[in-house]
XYZ file of C-alpha atoms in Angstrom:
740
model
C 292.021 41.551 -107.791
C 291.404 42.751 -111.257
C 293.734 41.398 -113.989
C 295.667 39.138 -111.475
C 295.532 35.658 -111.313
C 296.705 33.382 -108.280
C 297.612 30.123 -109.496
C 298.241 26.917 -106.830
C 299.849 24.455 -109.009
C 299.598 20.706 -108.521
C 303.361 20.679 -107.778
C 303.059 22.596 -104.778
C 304.356 26.004 -105.863
C 302.244 29.189 -105.846
C 302.556 32.544 -107.881
C 300.989 35.405 -109.070
C 300.005 36.332 -112.828
C 300.012 39.627 -113.801
C 297.042 38.531 -116.149
C 293.410 37.840 -115.973
C 292.521 33.912 -116.114
C 289.891 32.734 -118.395
C 287.582 29.799 -117.115
C 288.174 26.877 -118.927
C 285.612 24.204 -119.928
C 285.751 22.091 -116.796
C 284.116 22.411 -113.426
C 284.560 25.650 -111.413
C 283.319 27.778 -108.353
C 283.176 31.405 -107.624
C 285.016 31.901 -104.062
C 285.111 35.158 -101.880
C 288.129 34.361 -99.951
C 291.516 31.698 -99.709
C 291.233 30.981 -96.117
C 294.614 28.598 -96.275
C 296.296 25.574 -97.825
C 297.037 22.991 -95.530
C 297.776 19.105 -96.084
C 297.524 15.823 -95.109
C 298.560 12.427 -95.638
C 297.015 12.112 -99.314
C 296.553 15.657 -100.187
C 297.388 18.595 -100.320
C 294.269 21.218 -99.831
C 292.984 24.872 -100.610
C 290.649 25.946 -98.205
C 287.826 28.582 -99.964
C 285.394 30.603 -98.376
C 282.572 29.599 -100.732
C 279.637 31.642 -99.652
C 279.555 34.826 -96.912
C 277.066 37.084 -95.850
C 277.497 40.741 -95.432
C 276.499 41.661 -91.614
C 277.136 45.084 -91.382
C 280.017 47.734 -91.752
C 282.947 49.744 -89.903
C 283.796 53.171 -90.534
C 282.712 52.325 -94.223
C 284.040 49.147 -94.540
C 281.583 45.759 -95.067
C 282.333 42.938 -92.589
C 281.061 39.606 -93.932
C 280.191 36.447 -91.901
C 281.675 33.068 -93.677
C 278.288 30.729 -94.292
C 279.921 28.157 -96.480
C 283.807 26.859 -97.301
C 285.133 24.274 -99.501
C 288.585 22.349 -99.010
C 289.247 21.298 -103.000
C 292.386 18.834 -102.940
C 295.417 20.092 -105.020
C 295.790 17.584 -107.941
C 294.060 17.011 -111.753
C 291.800 14.363 -110.558
C 290.851 15.140 -106.879
C 290.435 18.884 -108.218
C 288.432 18.280 -111.093
C 285.746 15.795 -108.781
C 286.029 18.208 -105.689
C 285.072 21.478 -107.708
C 282.350 19.268 -109.758
C 280.852 17.972 -105.841
C 280.451 21.672 -105.027
C 279.406 22.784 -107.641
C 276.681 20.964 -107.453
C 275.721 21.368 -104.156
C 277.659 18.554 -102.178
C 280.978 17.832 -100.688
C 284.863 18.358 -101.668
C 286.098 15.442 -99.199
C 286.976 11.946 -100.878
C 286.067 8.907 -98.895
C 288.402 5.412 -99.801
C 289.298 3.003 -97.651
C 289.589 3.210 -93.618
C 292.342 6.088 -93.825
C 290.615 7.550 -97.282
C 287.946 8.349 -94.570
C 290.046 9.298 -91.798
C 291.222 11.851 -94.050
C 287.836 12.674 -95.207
C 286.777 13.215 -91.312
C 289.274 15.963 -90.782
C 288.672 17.661 -93.854
C 285.124 17.699 -92.920
C 285.784 19.146 -89.659
C 288.408 21.812 -90.868
C 284.887 22.836 -92.892
C 282.734 22.895 -90.176
C 285.314 24.617 -87.591
C 285.569 27.490 -90.842
C 281.371 27.585 -90.768
C 281.533 28.323 -87.228
C 281.784 32.359 -86.858
C 284.209 33.358 -89.135
C 284.427 36.716 -89.646
C 286.157 39.142 -92.925
C 286.743 42.186 -94.130
C 288.046 43.268 -97.226
C 289.259 46.721 -95.853
C 288.977 46.929 -92.489
C 291.680 44.830 -89.805
C 289.048 43.127 -87.554
C 292.090 41.628 -85.636
C 293.029 45.098 -83.918
C 290.743 47.612 -82.205
C 289.877 50.989 -83.056
C 292.013 52.524 -80.562
C 295.149 50.131 -81.720
C 294.956 51.413 -85.240
C 294.381 54.924 -84.174
C 290.470 55.259 -85.467
C 291.252 53.972 -88.557
C 290.329 51.244 -90.304
C 293.855 49.985 -91.523
C 296.439 51.129 -91.038
C 297.673 51.739 -94.784
C 294.681 51.189 -97.409
C 297.417 50.528 -99.880
C 299.101 47.798 -98.231
C 297.531 44.308 -97.968
C 295.670 43.255 -94.558
C 298.043 40.746 -94.127
C 300.980 43.202 -93.455
C 299.104 44.835 -90.194
C 296.997 42.191 -89.066
C 297.659 41.149 -85.355
C 298.515 37.270 -85.495
C 297.256 36.786 -81.980
C 293.647 36.778 -83.379
C 294.305 35.858 -87.105
C 292.918 32.444 -86.787
C 293.929 31.333 -90.282
C 297.161 33.322 -89.755
C 299.267 29.216 -89.826
C 297.717 27.653 -93.020
C 298.013 31.132 -95.254
C 301.759 30.827 -94.012
C 302.236 29.098 -97.654
C 300.542 32.372 -99.511
C 302.701 35.096 -97.443
C 305.823 32.804 -98.463
C 304.622 32.880 -101.815
C 304.321 36.422 -102.151
C 300.551 36.055 -102.696
C 299.484 37.871 -99.055
C 297.045 40.287 -101.462
C 294.673 36.774 -101.600
C 295.648 36.089 -97.783
C 292.226 37.180 -95.941
C 292.586 37.591 -92.564
C 290.189 36.075 -90.724
C 288.669 36.049 -87.243
C 286.938 33.290 -85.040
C 284.180 34.989 -82.907
C 281.303 37.635 -83.568
C 280.515 40.387 -84.930
C 276.278 41.814 -84.326
C 275.096 44.883 -85.388
C 272.358 47.241 -84.490
C 270.458 50.803 -86.318
C 268.918 52.997 -83.978
C 267.178 55.479 -86.602
C 266.920 58.189 -84.080
C 262.793 58.412 -84.714
C 260.180 59.920 -82.091
C 263.338 61.449 -79.797
C 264.429 63.579 -82.387
C 268.165 62.878 -82.131
C 270.958 61.966 -84.466
C 270.739 58.437 -86.035
C 273.516 55.605 -84.577
C 274.946 52.464 -84.986
C 276.222 50.078 -82.421
C 278.334 46.805 -83.445
C 279.519 44.347 -80.958
C 282.742 42.617 -82.139
C 284.581 39.622 -80.330
C 287.810 38.149 -81.160
C 288.830 35.125 -80.366
C 292.624 34.919 -79.174
C 294.756 32.511 -81.188
C 297.598 31.748 -78.945
C 295.614 28.951 -76.630
C 292.709 28.233 -78.782
C 290.202 25.400 -78.495
C 287.487 23.816 -76.506
C 286.052 23.689 -73.021
C 287.173 20.956 -71.430
C 290.489 20.509 -73.413
C 292.091 23.959 -72.886
C 291.444 25.042 -69.260
C 293.545 27.349 -67.492
C 296.925 28.630 -68.612
C 300.134 27.336 -70.057
C 303.672 28.112 -68.964
C 303.257 31.201 -70.984
C 300.373 32.776 -69.453
C 298.014 32.266 -72.712
C 294.926 31.465 -71.354
C 291.712 29.652 -72.626
C 288.859 31.149 -74.352
C 290.569 34.665 -74.166
C 288.507 37.077 -75.892
C 288.573 40.835 -76.472
C 285.196 42.319 -76.913
C 284.820 45.699 -78.515
C 281.577 47.512 -78.403
C 281.615 50.325 -81.289
C 279.372 53.435 -81.291
C 279.040 54.925 -85.135
C 277.316 58.906 -84.960
C 277.856 60.546 -88.129
C 275.386 64.229 -87.983
C 274.953 66.182 -91.449
C 278.013 67.111 -92.830
C 280.132 65.857 -90.065
C 282.597 63.854 -89.680
C 282.119 60.211 -87.937
C 281.929 59.452 -84.674
C 283.810 56.208 -83.748
C 283.350 55.380 -79.843
C 284.667 52.207 -78.855
C 284.845 50.202 -75.618
C 287.047 47.328 -75.415
C 286.978 44.522 -72.377
C 288.416 41.004 -72.077
C 287.653 37.798 -71.248
C 289.257 34.397 -70.483
C 290.210 31.407 -68.479
C 291.756 31.899 -64.839
C 295.174 32.439 -65.707
C 297.270 30.099 -63.518
C 297.574 26.386 -64.255
C 294.529 24.328 -63.349
C 292.652 21.568 -65.179
C 288.666 20.100 -64.933
C 287.924 16.552 -66.380
C 284.932 16.372 -68.285
C 283.220 13.647 -66.253
C 279.823 13.998 -65.374
C 277.454 17.474 -66.092
C 279.404 19.038 -62.758
C 283.185 18.397 -62.826
C 284.866 19.244 -60.132
C 287.794 21.331 -61.159
C 291.406 21.187 -59.478
C 295.010 23.498 -59.707
C 297.412 21.522 -61.263
C 300.859 23.634 -61.120
C 302.683 24.478 -57.965
C 302.383 28.122 -56.347
C 305.185 28.922 -58.221
C 304.160 27.903 -61.208
C 301.089 29.538 -61.226
C 302.449 32.792 -60.211
C 305.186 32.961 -63.362
C 301.978 32.061 -65.598
C 299.857 34.661 -63.869
C 302.828 37.463 -64.026
C 303.387 36.184 -67.899
C 299.353 37.179 -68.663
C 299.049 40.307 -66.715
C 302.455 41.768 -68.165
C 301.149 40.869 -71.558
C 297.723 42.807 -71.305
C 298.881 45.699 -69.336
C 301.124 46.347 -72.207
C 298.533 45.844 -74.509
C 295.745 47.335 -72.744
C 296.831 49.338 -69.711
C 295.575 48.636 -66.007
C 293.667 45.233 -65.491
C 290.436 45.171 -63.583
C 290.333 41.644 -62.944
C 286.479 40.693 -62.297
C 286.244 37.235 -61.098
C 282.580 35.980 -61.188
C 283.252 32.209 -59.695
C 281.580 30.947 -56.635
C 283.054 31.499 -53.257
C 282.049 27.815 -52.080
C 282.041 24.806 -53.509
C 283.423 23.036 -56.358
C 284.746 26.404 -57.989
C 286.107 27.894 -55.058
C 288.991 25.812 -55.033
C 290.225 27.485 -58.325
C 288.406 30.730 -57.532
C 290.401 31.212 -54.262
C 293.783 29.618 -56.069
C 293.410 33.071 -58.705
C 293.228 35.275 -55.826
C 295.946 34.067 -54.130
C 298.127 33.934 -57.379
C 297.364 37.504 -58.347
C 298.357 38.344 -54.610
C 301.654 36.506 -55.086
C 302.413 38.440 -58.556
C 301.640 42.016 -56.716
C 303.793 40.767 -53.754
C 306.614 39.931 -56.072
C 306.172 42.955 -57.550
C 306.058 40.594 -60.620
C 303.546 43.414 -61.811
C 302.709 46.456 -61.008
C 300.209 46.823 -58.045
C 298.699 50.038 -59.510
C 298.236 48.247 -62.308
C 295.721 45.740 -61.214
C 292.565 45.322 -59.249
C 291.153 42.212 -58.299
C 287.326 42.271 -57.626
C 285.840 38.883 -56.491
C 281.960 38.774 -57.093
C 280.066 35.374 -56.614
C 277.156 35.715 -59.270
C 275.509 32.905 -58.414
C 275.083 34.088 -54.758
C 274.740 37.382 -55.641
C 271.404 36.942 -58.029
C 270.019 34.120 -56.118
C 266.806 33.200 -56.712
C 266.756 34.919 -60.411
C 267.194 38.497 -58.731
C 269.431 39.864 -61.489
C 268.703 43.350 -59.983
C 271.735 42.576 -58.729
C 273.641 43.324 -61.300
C 273.494 47.109 -60.653
C 275.467 46.167 -57.639
C 278.548 45.162 -59.684
C 278.141 48.467 -61.981
C 277.431 50.554 -58.715
C 281.318 48.786 -57.217
C 283.126 49.424 -60.421
C 282.119 52.603 -61.757
C 284.752 54.787 -60.201
C 286.974 52.201 -62.537
C 284.808 52.928 -65.553
C 284.735 56.728 -64.873
C 288.957 56.448 -64.742
C 288.945 54.066 -67.424
C 287.057 56.029 -70.163
C 287.090 54.789 -74.053
C 288.334 55.877 -76.912
C 286.748 58.385 -78.995
C 287.609 59.336 -82.540
C 285.854 61.781 -84.655
C 287.342 62.376 -88.637
C 291.129 62.897 -88.329
C 291.483 63.336 -84.078
C 291.149 61.281 -81.358
C 289.611 62.830 -78.161
C 290.061 59.990 -75.279
C 292.170 57.212 -74.994
C 290.631 54.130 -72.911
C 293.339 53.611 -70.059
C 292.728 50.335 -68.496
C 290.393 47.310 -69.068
C 287.803 44.924 -67.437
C 288.844 41.433 -67.557
C 285.923 39.102 -66.599
C 286.309 35.656 -65.969
C 283.578 32.657 -64.502
C 284.912 28.785 -65.181
C 283.995 28.867 -68.531
C 283.958 32.866 -69.468
C 280.752 32.242 -71.119
C 277.447 32.426 -69.327
C 278.297 34.728 -66.283
C 280.634 36.484 -68.185
C 278.657 37.251 -71.217
C 275.736 38.685 -68.834
C 278.069 40.910 -66.667
C 279.997 42.497 -69.686
C 276.747 43.150 -71.310
C 275.711 44.888 -68.398
C 279.268 47.410 -68.280
C 278.997 47.927 -71.654
C 275.258 49.280 -71.600
C 276.183 51.520 -68.987
C 279.416 52.787 -70.775
C 277.017 53.178 -74.020
C 274.992 55.561 -72.189
C 277.750 57.415 -70.971
C 278.756 57.702 -74.691
C 275.740 59.445 -76.072
C 275.379 61.707 -73.194
C 279.045 62.349 -73.610
C 278.562 63.228 -77.738
C 275.492 65.319 -76.895
C 272.927 62.941 -78.566
C 270.815 61.601 -75.665
C 267.223 62.304 -75.801
C 267.061 61.821 -71.610
C 269.843 61.480 -70.005
C 268.106 60.719 -66.547
C 266.333 58.302 -67.881
C 269.169 56.165 -69.653
C 268.996 53.478 -72.807
C 265.411 53.386 -71.789
C 264.163 56.913 -73.404
C 265.455 55.354 -76.846
C 262.700 53.310 -77.910
C 263.524 49.813 -78.826
C 267.352 50.438 -78.505
C 267.147 48.483 -74.934
C 265.568 45.339 -77.053
C 268.308 45.507 -80.200
C 271.027 45.699 -77.540
C 269.872 42.571 -75.930
C 269.731 41.171 -79.157
C 273.554 41.750 -80.142
C 274.773 40.640 -76.727
C 273.024 37.832 -76.563
C 274.039 36.461 -79.920
C 277.692 37.556 -79.108
C 277.045 35.025 -76.371
C 275.962 32.023 -78.681
C 278.806 32.529 -80.880
C 281.285 32.411 -78.199
C 279.222 29.325 -76.436
C 279.489 27.364 -79.720
C 282.607 27.942 -80.628
C 284.254 26.969 -76.951
C 281.350 24.606 -75.154
C 278.979 23.510 -78.334
C 276.036 25.523 -77.666
C 274.043 28.352 -77.335
C 275.031 30.395 -74.162
C 272.973 29.577 -70.957
C 271.305 32.269 -69.093
C 270.449 33.949 -72.335
C 266.687 34.539 -71.240
C 268.182 37.216 -69.159
C 270.563 38.618 -71.742
C 267.440 39.188 -74.386
C 265.222 39.682 -71.496
C 266.486 41.386 -68.572
C 264.565 38.697 -66.668
C 265.411 34.675 -65.507
C 262.232 32.633 -66.294
C 261.424 28.818 -66.083
C 261.983 28.413 -69.864
C 265.622 29.824 -69.972
C 266.375 27.233 -66.905
C 265.019 24.897 -68.636
C 266.885 25.490 -71.623
C 269.888 25.736 -69.934
C 269.575 22.044 -68.257
C 269.425 20.828 -71.950
C 272.396 22.941 -73.207
C 274.218 21.536 -69.927
C 273.408 17.618 -71.273
C 274.417 18.880 -74.515
C 277.844 20.195 -73.369
C 278.444 16.705 -71.658
C 278.014 15.133 -74.964
C 280.454 17.341 -76.549
C 283.086 16.986 -74.353
C 282.959 13.162 -73.896
C 282.455 12.430 -77.955
C 283.361 14.746 -79.989
C 285.753 17.937 -78.452
C 289.169 15.951 -78.369
C 289.098 15.469 -82.062
C 287.683 18.864 -82.529
C 290.434 19.884 -80.349
C 293.286 18.191 -82.433
C 292.006 19.727 -85.433
C 292.183 23.036 -84.159
C 295.723 23.073 -82.547
C 296.925 21.354 -86.139
C 295.093 24.221 -88.193
C 297.351 26.947 -86.157
C 300.267 24.896 -86.754
C 300.632 23.217 -83.270
C 300.325 19.511 -84.328
C 301.523 17.173 -87.849
C 298.312 16.355 -89.440
C 299.030 12.685 -88.063
C 298.662 13.540 -84.500
C 295.049 14.337 -85.616
C 294.871 11.146 -87.129
C 295.962 9.346 -83.983
C 293.500 11.438 -82.121
C 290.761 9.275 -83.620
C 291.859 6.043 -82.425
C 293.448 7.183 -79.050
C 290.072 9.230 -78.354
C 292.557 12.209 -76.543
C 293.884 15.412 -77.741
C 297.301 16.751 -76.811
C 298.498 20.346 -75.900
C 300.583 22.350 -78.195
C 304.209 22.021 -77.369
C 303.679 18.719 -75.929
C 306.835 17.235 -78.731
C 309.098 20.542 -76.681
C 308.370 18.909 -73.224
C 308.607 15.109 -74.534
C 312.683 16.545 -75.614
C 313.045 18.160 -72.419
C 312.044 15.279 -70.655
C 313.692 12.708 -72.525
C 317.380 15.137 -72.947
C 316.970 14.368 -69.292
C 316.401 10.438 -69.669
C 319.574 10.214 -71.556
C 321.710 12.143 -68.820
C 320.023 10.462 -66.033
C 320.709 6.734 -67.710
C 323.972 7.661 -68.579
C 324.674 8.802 -65.088
C 323.147 5.238 -63.711
C 324.703 2.706 -66.374
C 327.706 4.122 -67.652
C 331.142 3.900 -65.506
C 334.285 6.456 -66.650
C 336.525 5.734 -68.260
C 333.585 4.109 -71.136
C 332.605 6.671 -73.451
C 328.785 6.886 -74.772
C 328.920 6.779 -78.878
C 325.721 7.070 -79.496
C 322.965 7.182 -77.608
C 318.596 7.822 -78.665
C 315.112 6.916 -77.373
C 313.860 3.555 -78.318
C 310.571 2.237 -77.425
C 311.110 -0.675 -74.506
C 312.415 -3.747 -75.204
C 309.849 -5.642 -77.101
C 309.835 -9.602 -77.228
C 309.287 -11.104 -80.548
C 306.030 -12.607 -81.938
C 303.832 -9.868 -80.135
C 304.025 -6.961 -82.661
C 301.072 -5.261 -80.803
C 302.335 -4.576 -77.656
C 301.835 -0.887 -76.752
C 304.999 0.314 -74.709
C 303.808 2.837 -71.704
C 307.232 4.710 -71.643
C 310.280 5.287 -73.424
C 313.542 3.519 -73.036
C 316.687 5.132 -73.355
C 320.052 2.955 -76.044
C 323.456 3.562 -75.230
C 325.810 2.328 -77.704
C 329.646 2.560 -75.985
C 332.561 1.134 -76.665
C 332.231 -1.844 -74.748
C 328.097 -2.571 -74.868
C 324.528 -1.885 -75.925
C 322.829 -1.077 -72.667
C 319.092 -0.466 -72.921
C 317.713 1.686 -70.129
C 314.098 2.291 -68.852
C 312.952 5.433 -68.879
C 311.767 7.031 -65.286
C 312.110 4.085 -63.531
C 313.486 4.093 -59.908
C 316.056 2.766 -59.316
C 316.630 2.515 -63.004
C 316.717 -0.663 -64.680
C 319.337 -1.327 -67.290
C 319.627 -4.344 -69.726
C 323.754 -4.483 -70.751
C 324.795 -6.208 -74.294
C 327.966 -6.725 -74.192
C 329.541 -5.750 -78.349
C 331.624 -8.802 -77.694
C 328.675 -10.844 -77.286
C 326.475 -9.982 -79.981
C 325.966 -12.480 -82.768
C 323.454 -10.558 -85.470
C 321.776 -7.186 -85.816
C 318.646 -6.684 -87.916
C 317.518 -3.529 -89.303
C 314.367 -3.028 -90.889
C 310.452 -2.426 -91.029
C 309.309 -2.521 -87.163
C 305.423 -2.312 -87.490
C 303.734 -2.047 -84.294
C 300.455 0.045 -85.095
C 298.271 -0.488 -87.845
C 295.603 2.475 -87.242
C 297.002 5.666 -89.139
C 298.928 6.447 -92.153
C 301.867 7.207 -90.772
C 301.808 3.770 -88.340
C 302.216 1.725 -91.746
C 305.116 3.790 -93.109
C 308.267 1.679 -93.150
C 310.381 4.808 -93.159
C 308.697 6.035 -89.907
C 308.407 2.416 -88.469
C 311.877 1.026 -87.933
C 313.705 -0.773 -85.518
C 316.589 -3.631 -84.194
C 316.892 -7.107 -83.710
C 319.777 -7.483 -81.430
C 320.600 -10.928 -81.078
C 323.637 -11.988 -78.740
C 324.868 -14.738 -75.884
C 322.950 -14.492 -72.554
C 326.298 -15.343 -70.888
C 328.206 -12.242 -72.283
C 330.528 -14.314 -73.907
C 330.734 -15.019 -77.762
C 328.404 -18.024 -78.262
C 329.319 -21.019 -80.434
C 327.591 -21.550 -83.617
C 325.513 -24.292 -81.269
C 324.163 -21.774 -78.880
C 320.792 -20.290 -79.570
C 321.035 -16.674 -78.871
C 319.043 -14.475 -76.945
C 317.617 -11.701 -78.935
C 316.135 -8.004 -77.619
C 313.777 -6.469 -80.281
C 313.889 -2.015 -80.085
C 312.186 0.196 -82.145
C 313.267 4.002 -82.924
C 310.641 6.673 -81.683
C 309.050 8.696 -84.505
C 308.758 12.514 -83.474
C 310.589 14.415 -80.608
C 313.771 11.789 -80.884
C 316.855 13.234 -78.800
C 320.304 11.890 -80.215
C 323.184 12.272 -78.038
C 326.979 11.545 -77.627
C 329.759 12.372 -74.971
C 332.329 14.917 -76.386
C 335.661 16.076 -74.903
C 335.961 19.540 -73.224
C 338.989 21.633 -73.289
C 340.574 20.044 -69.803
C 339.704 16.399 -71.745
C 336.598 15.656 -69.600
C 333.431 14.451 -71.371
C 330.131 15.677 -71.579
C 326.864 14.663 -73.504
C 326.214 17.131 -76.363
C 322.985 16.731 -79.183
C 323.365 15.297 -81.804
C 320.489 17.871 -83.967
C 321.520 17.141 -87.513
C 320.702 13.438 -86.848
C 317.189 14.037 -84.658
C 315.187 15.040 -87.748
C 316.184 12.204 -89.750
C 313.218 9.271 -90.526
C 313.602 6.058 -88.102
C 314.687 4.337 -90.943
C 317.959 6.246 -91.768
C 318.978 6.639 -88.055
C 318.357 3.224 -87.426
C 320.964 2.257 -90.036
C 323.331 5.101 -88.129
C 322.930 3.117 -84.927
C 323.402 -0.201 -86.986
C 326.699 1.090 -88.729
C 328.219 2.482 -85.509
C 327.243 -0.856 -83.379
C 329.062 -2.771 -85.961
C 332.197 -0.682 -86.366
C 332.526 -0.432 -82.421
C 331.874 -4.600 -82.008
C 334.778 -4.911 -84.797
C 336.935 -2.408 -82.486
C 336.284 -4.582 -80.021
C 337.532 -7.629 -81.213
C 334.294 -9.434 -81.923
C 335.425 -11.455 -85.402
C 331.294 -12.290 -85.771
C 331.333 -8.715 -86.696
C 333.370 -9.074 -89.698
C 331.064 -11.639 -91.457
C 328.588 -10.204 -94.385
C 325.491 -11.772 -92.557
C 326.406 -9.933 -89.046
C 324.139 -6.785 -90.206
C 321.237 -7.983 -91.772
C 318.520 -5.511 -93.336
C 315.099 -7.541 -93.397
C 311.764 -6.378 -92.134
C 311.162 -7.719 -88.556
C 307.784 -6.869 -88.317
C 305.932 -6.023 -91.871
C 302.557 -4.126 -91.991
C 300.894 -7.225 -93.165
C 302.463 -9.342 -90.550
C 301.012 -6.855 -88.037
C 297.608 -6.647 -89.701
C 297.321 -10.370 -89.480
C 298.733 -10.461 -86.164
C 296.099 -8.085 -84.586
C 294.353 -9.381 -81.775
C 290.409 -9.279 -81.098
C 290.545 -6.961 -79.350
C 292.359 -4.238 -81.266
C 290.093 -5.801 -84.196
C 286.977 -4.592 -82.245
C 288.351 -1.143 -80.765
C 289.413 -0.131 -84.711
C 285.463 -0.988 -85.852
C 284.476 0.907 -82.783
C 286.252 4.268 -83.420
C 285.494 3.272 -87.621
C 281.796 3.627 -85.746
C 282.031 6.529 -84.221
C 284.025 8.858 -86.622
C 284.048 7.414 -90.070
């Protein structure tokens, strides 16, 4: 943007100067794009593209692939050191101490992800198909791409939000993860017009992630590894307007709730949802795709026998349920089961001609998008939605076969076909070029979802299966197993963080917990906790007793055992007569009742029960209460030792509720959302004050003493570190060895 400067200040502010900045005397680097801004525990970073390669052009607009990226800390010393490191060909990440190394590991993973098949253009909207833009490169060439980009395919949308909020949308270049492959046919001895073919795959961001970490659909109908692949034919004769012809296919995990734990080379998949849940998710997915692309031809390539059959059969049944219940229009869906492995047994991939024959009528009715000059001649009406288990290897083979058939039809229709009866073989070298495009497309998508190149790539490249290709597939299977066992859960957590689905501390916890969490887990936890409070009140509070405050805590912990890690939530209820702690989910409900009259002391303070991440050591985030009371239920004599219970307030997805009177005087529970977002330390103070006030009202004389409520650390960070068990220390060293 000549004459304008994007300023990212160290105080976090962003603004645009209408003047060109002059380079100072410090280190500097050239950048091709600002990919986004993100914040971790120690630094706020700007992610920049430092090297790109032009891969081709569409509609006269150049398209680039990201080769290198760097994350620069937005603070004085950190930025200078990072710039100097990148300028010298090193890394921008800093490492200092265990937590510093954890942050550096996250930064390195962010950079690695942005070097894994990210594409962009300064003038062409890669997030949407030609048909979605009516044949244009963009809707409005005078507006920034960010204003029209489809957020479902705009990979870095969440981390570019700070730029959008600051009015710097001109610097927000949408990146698409996927693949973009180009080939040009010069005509040669055929005498036909030269033409270009591009295969563009854009990965959907609604349920992004990695192979065994993300399978199937979620409750909203978003599916794993959902990819829109567009094959574009561009022809421009002398003095003629350019013809742009595009054909779109989609691929994506079977749209029902299912999972496949990564155990061994051949893990067994299982359906996770009920029949009703799966039908609801499938219907949402199909409704959305019918609305976007029209009639859905669902080509299911999974095996009809063996371990894959369970999920494949459930998919067929679920589609049938959706149609029978009129959740989707029967005219807009066709389900086509085609067992790829059985049909091509013995490396007989010539059998793929059979699926083309079976889908020929669909193909003819579906047509394709054709735009010439300013005129749209045809529009695609419907789409092949192809899947196997991973939606990688078998899917890529079938999609490439269908796309080549459609390309042949397009060349005939445009009147430039050299010999229609010979098909694509009439173009010397074209068949090999197309094979390369689709094989590379499969490799890119496979590396992004499974960590290796695509299997069956030998067939996609040569049209034949061979022993070398089969041996490669065996090697890829082992590599995929390694990735899914030792790396994918961390990469998945970083992807979810980049999408805005997780906080940074969730990524740090993944490094030590060795597992990722589904997006939306916080909302699900809130729903469970609301239900837990309601159940606890119903089981442990009898009218006319009133709940003045309730929240979620970790179950009562014995003192002097700070490393105990509870397996479930507990509910803390403060009524006008007692403090009640109920174990969430226990059947029958298990409740501990402490009468307010029996309380002798409340200690509120830092309570560290874990030492593995920076957030675990933050005193504002790790706080609890110690309640001292007479076990007999009445106020103890001064000489009688008091019983004690230690409670820790949960950090994140907290739920706070109280009884409120209705118009008829009856009591009902209501959430206090203004308290739910408070740090645990502040909420603990509220709980402590509430208990003391109610104890006074209940006639507890001790509650009027200045020593009744004490603010002091319960288990400090230093004490927690010293109290760490040998097993904890060994586990910490193992995590460091694996990741740091």
